[in-house]
Short mmCIF file of C-alpha atoms and ligand atoms in Angstrom, two decimals:
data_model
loop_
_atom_site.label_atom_id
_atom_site.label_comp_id
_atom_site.label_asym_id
_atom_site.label_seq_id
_atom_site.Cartn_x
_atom_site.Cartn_y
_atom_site.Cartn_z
CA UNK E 77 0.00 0.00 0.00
CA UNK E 78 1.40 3.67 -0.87
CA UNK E 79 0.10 6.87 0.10
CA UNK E 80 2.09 10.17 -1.53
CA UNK E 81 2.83 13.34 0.27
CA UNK E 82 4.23 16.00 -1.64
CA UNK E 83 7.22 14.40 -3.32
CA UNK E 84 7.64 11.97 -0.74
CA UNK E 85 5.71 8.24 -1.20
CA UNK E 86 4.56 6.63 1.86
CA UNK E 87 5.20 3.08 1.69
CA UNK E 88 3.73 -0.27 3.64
CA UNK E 89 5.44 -3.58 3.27
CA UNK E 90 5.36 -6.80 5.46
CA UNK E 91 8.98 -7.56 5.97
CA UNK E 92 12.34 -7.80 8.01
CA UNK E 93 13.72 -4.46 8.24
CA UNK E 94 18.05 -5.83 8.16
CA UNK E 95 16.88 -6.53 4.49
CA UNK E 96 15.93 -3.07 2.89
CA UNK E 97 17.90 -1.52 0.44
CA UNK E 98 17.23 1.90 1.73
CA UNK E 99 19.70 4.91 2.98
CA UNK E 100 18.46 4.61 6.59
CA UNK E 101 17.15 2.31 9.09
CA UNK E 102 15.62 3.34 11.70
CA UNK E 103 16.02 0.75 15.09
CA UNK E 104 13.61 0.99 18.04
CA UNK E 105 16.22 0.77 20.53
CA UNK E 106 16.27 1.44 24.52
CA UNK E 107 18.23 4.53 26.05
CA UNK E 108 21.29 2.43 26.91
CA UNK E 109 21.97 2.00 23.06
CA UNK E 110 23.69 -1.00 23.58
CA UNK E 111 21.43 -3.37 21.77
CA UNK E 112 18.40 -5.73 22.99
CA UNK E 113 15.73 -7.89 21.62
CA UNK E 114 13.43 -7.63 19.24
CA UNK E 115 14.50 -5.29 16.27
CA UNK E 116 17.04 -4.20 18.00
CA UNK E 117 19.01 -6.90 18.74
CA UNK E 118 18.08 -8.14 14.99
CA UNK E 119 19.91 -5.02 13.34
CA UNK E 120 23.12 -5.34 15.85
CA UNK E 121 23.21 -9.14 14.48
CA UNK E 122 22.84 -8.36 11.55
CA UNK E 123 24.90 -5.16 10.93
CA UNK E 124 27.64 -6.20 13.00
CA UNK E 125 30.00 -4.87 15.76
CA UNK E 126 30.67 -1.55 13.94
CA UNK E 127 27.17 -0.22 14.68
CA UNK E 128 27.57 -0.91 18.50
CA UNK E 129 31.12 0.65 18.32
CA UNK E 130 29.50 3.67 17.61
CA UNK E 131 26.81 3.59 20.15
CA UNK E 132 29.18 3.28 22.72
CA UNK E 133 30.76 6.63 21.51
CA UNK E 134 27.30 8.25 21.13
CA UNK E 135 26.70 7.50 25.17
CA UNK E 136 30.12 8.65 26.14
CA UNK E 137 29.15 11.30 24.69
CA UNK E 138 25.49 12.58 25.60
CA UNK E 139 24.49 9.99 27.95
CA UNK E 140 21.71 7.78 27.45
CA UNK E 141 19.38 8.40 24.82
CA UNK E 142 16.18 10.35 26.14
CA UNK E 143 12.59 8.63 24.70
CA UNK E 144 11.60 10.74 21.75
CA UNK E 145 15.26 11.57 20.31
CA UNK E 146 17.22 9.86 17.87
CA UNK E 147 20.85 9.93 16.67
CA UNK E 148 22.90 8.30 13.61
CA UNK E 149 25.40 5.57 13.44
CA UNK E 150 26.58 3.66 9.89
CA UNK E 151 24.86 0.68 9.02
CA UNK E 152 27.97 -1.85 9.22
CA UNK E 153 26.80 -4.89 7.28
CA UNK E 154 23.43 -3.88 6.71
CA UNK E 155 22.51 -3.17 2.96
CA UNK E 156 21.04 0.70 4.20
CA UNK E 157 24.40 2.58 5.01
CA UNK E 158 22.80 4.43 8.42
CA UNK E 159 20.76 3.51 11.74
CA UNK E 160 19.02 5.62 12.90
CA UNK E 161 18.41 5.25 16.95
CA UNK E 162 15.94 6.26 18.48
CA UNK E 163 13.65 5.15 21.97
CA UNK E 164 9.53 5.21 21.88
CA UNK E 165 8.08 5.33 24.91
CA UNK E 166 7.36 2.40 27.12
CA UNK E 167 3.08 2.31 27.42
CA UNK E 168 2.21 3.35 30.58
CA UNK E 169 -1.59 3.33 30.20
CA UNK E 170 -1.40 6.77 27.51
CA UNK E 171 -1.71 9.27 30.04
CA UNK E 172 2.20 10.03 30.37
CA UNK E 173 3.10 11.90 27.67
CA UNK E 174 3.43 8.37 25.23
CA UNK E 175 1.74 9.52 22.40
CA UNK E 176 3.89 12.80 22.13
CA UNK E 177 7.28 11.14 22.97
CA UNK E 178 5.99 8.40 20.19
CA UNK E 179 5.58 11.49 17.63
CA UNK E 180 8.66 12.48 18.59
CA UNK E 181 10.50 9.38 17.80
CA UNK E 182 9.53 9.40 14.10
CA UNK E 183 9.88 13.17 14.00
CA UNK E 184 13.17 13.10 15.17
CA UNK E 185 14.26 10.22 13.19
CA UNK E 186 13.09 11.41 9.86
CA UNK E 187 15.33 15.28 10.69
CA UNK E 188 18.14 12.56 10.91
CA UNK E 189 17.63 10.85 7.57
CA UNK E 190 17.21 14.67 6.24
CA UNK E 191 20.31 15.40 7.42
CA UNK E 192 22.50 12.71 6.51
CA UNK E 193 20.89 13.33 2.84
CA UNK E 194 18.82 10.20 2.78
CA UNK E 195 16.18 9.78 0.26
CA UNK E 196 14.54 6.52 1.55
CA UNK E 197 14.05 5.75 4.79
CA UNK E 198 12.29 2.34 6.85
CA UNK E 199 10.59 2.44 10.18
CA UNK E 200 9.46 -0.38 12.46
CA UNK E 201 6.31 -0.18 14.14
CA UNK E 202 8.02 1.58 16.94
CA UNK E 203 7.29 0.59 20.60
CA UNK E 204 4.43 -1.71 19.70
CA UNK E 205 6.47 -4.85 21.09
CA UNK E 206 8.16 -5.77 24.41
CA UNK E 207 7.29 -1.74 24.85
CA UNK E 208 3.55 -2.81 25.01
CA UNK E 209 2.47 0.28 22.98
CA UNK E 210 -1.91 -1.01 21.48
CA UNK E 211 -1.22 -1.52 17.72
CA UNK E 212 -3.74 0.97 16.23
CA UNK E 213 -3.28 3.78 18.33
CA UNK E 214 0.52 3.53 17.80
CA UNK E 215 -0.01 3.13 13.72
CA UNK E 216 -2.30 6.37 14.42
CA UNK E 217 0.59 7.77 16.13
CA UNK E 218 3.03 6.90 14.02
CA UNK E 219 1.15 7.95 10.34
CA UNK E 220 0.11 11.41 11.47
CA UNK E 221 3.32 12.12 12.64
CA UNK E 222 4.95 11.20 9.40
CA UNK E 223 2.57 12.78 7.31
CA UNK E 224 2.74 16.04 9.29
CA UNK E 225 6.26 16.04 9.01
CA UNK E 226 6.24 15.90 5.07
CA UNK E 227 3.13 17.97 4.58
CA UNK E 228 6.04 20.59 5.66
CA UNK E 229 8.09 19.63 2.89
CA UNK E 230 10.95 17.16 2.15
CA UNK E 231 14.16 15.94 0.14
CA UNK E 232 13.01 11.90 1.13
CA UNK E 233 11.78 10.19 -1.56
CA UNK E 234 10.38 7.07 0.26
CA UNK E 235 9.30 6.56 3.83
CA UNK E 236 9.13 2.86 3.90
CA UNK E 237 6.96 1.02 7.15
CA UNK E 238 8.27 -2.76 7.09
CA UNK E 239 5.80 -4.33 9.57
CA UNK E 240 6.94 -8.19 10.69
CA UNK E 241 3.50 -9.83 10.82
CA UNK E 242 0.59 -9.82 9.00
CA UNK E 243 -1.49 -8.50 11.81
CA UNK E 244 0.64 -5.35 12.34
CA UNK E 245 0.81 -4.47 8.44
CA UNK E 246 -2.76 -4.95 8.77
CA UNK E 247 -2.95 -2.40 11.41
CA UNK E 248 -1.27 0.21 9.48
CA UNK E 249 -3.21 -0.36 6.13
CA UNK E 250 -6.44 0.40 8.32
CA UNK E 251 -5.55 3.24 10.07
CA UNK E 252 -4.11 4.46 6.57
CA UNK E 253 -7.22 4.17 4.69
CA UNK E 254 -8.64 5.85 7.20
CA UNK E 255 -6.65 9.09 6.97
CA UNK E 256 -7.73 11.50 4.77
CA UNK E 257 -5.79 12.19 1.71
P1 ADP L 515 9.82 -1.80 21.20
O1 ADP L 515 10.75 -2.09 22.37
O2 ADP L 515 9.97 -0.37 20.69
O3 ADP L 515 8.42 -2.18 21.48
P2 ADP L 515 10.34 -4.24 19.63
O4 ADP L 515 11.56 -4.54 18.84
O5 ADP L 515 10.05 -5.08 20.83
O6 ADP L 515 10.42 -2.67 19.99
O7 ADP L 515 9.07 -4.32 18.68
C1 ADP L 515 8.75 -3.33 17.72
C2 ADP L 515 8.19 -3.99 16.48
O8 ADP L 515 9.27 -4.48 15.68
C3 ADP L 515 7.28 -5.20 16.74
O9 ADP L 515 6.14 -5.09 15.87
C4 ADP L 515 8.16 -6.38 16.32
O10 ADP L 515 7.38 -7.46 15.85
C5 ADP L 515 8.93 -5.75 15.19
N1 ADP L 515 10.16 -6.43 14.73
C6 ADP L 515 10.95 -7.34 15.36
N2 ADP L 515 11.98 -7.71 14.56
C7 ADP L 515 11.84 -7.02 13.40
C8 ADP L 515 12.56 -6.97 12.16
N3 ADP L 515 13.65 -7.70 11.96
N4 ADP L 515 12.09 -6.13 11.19
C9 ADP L 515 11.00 -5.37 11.38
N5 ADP L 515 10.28 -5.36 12.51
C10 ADP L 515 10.69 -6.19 13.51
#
């Protein structure tokens, strides 16, 4: 499913995101940015011990990473030559702040493609795992705030979501067709 904002198409694919050919990955990560489960741990595998090598400098740097930020390291052995960190918020029953620190995430994220010249970009459903964010408020979440960031104008060509189950992909093509063109 596609959806195009200004220049910039909005893509939704079921898939593994180590496996897209894109300039940017973007890895829902915790604030100690040294790797984890879920999508996290599958990008360190996967893009080797150069990515955490530059984590580690990152927090010697600024600390841990704050929910709703995001910062840059290379991709190592991944085909897309940058991760992008950043932390969503852990679900805390909505009333904390999660759905603007969620917003942030993807804002924040995409500014980092922007400036590392990216055109294409992937997302994973950020926070919706061991972070215990409900699906379709997050794909809400998640759509708005990348549309809203476009609808302002940008250089990225593709904003891929690659969703690793049916049921989440499914989530996203709902809310989707739900927001107005
Ligand atoms: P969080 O801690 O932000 O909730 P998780 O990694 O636990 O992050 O889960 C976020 C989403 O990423 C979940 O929908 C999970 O199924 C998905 N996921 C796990 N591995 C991959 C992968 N290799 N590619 C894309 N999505 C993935």
């Amino acid at each position: 499913m596609e959806r195009r904002v200004g220049n910039t198409r909005i893509v939704l694919v079921r898939g593994d995101i180590t496996r897209q050919g894109v300039d940017a990955v973007v890895n829902a990560a915790n604030p100690s940015l040294m790797g984890g489960g879920g999508v996290d741990g599958a990008i360190h595998r996967a893009g080797g011990p150069a990515i955490l090598d530059e984590c580690k400098k990152i927090v010697k740097e600024i600390g841990r990473l704050a929910p709703g930020n995001a910062v840059a390291t290379t991709g190592g052995r991944l085909p897309a030559r940058h991760v992008i960190h950043t932390v969503g918020p852990v679900w805390r029953g909505g009333g904390r702040g999660e759905p603007e620190v969620l917003r942030s995430a993807y804002v924040e994220s995409l500014k980092r493609a922007e400036e590392l010249g990216c055109r294409s970009v992937a997302f994973p459903s950020i926070s919706t795992g061991a972070y215990g964010y409900p699906l379709e408020e997050a794909a809400q979440v998640a759509l708005e705030a990348v549309i809203g960031h476009l609808e302002e104008g940008s250089p990225l060509e593709e904003v891929r979501f690659v969703l690793f189950s049916d049921t989440v992909l499914a989530a996203y093509e709902t809310v989707l067709k739900k927001l107005k063109p």
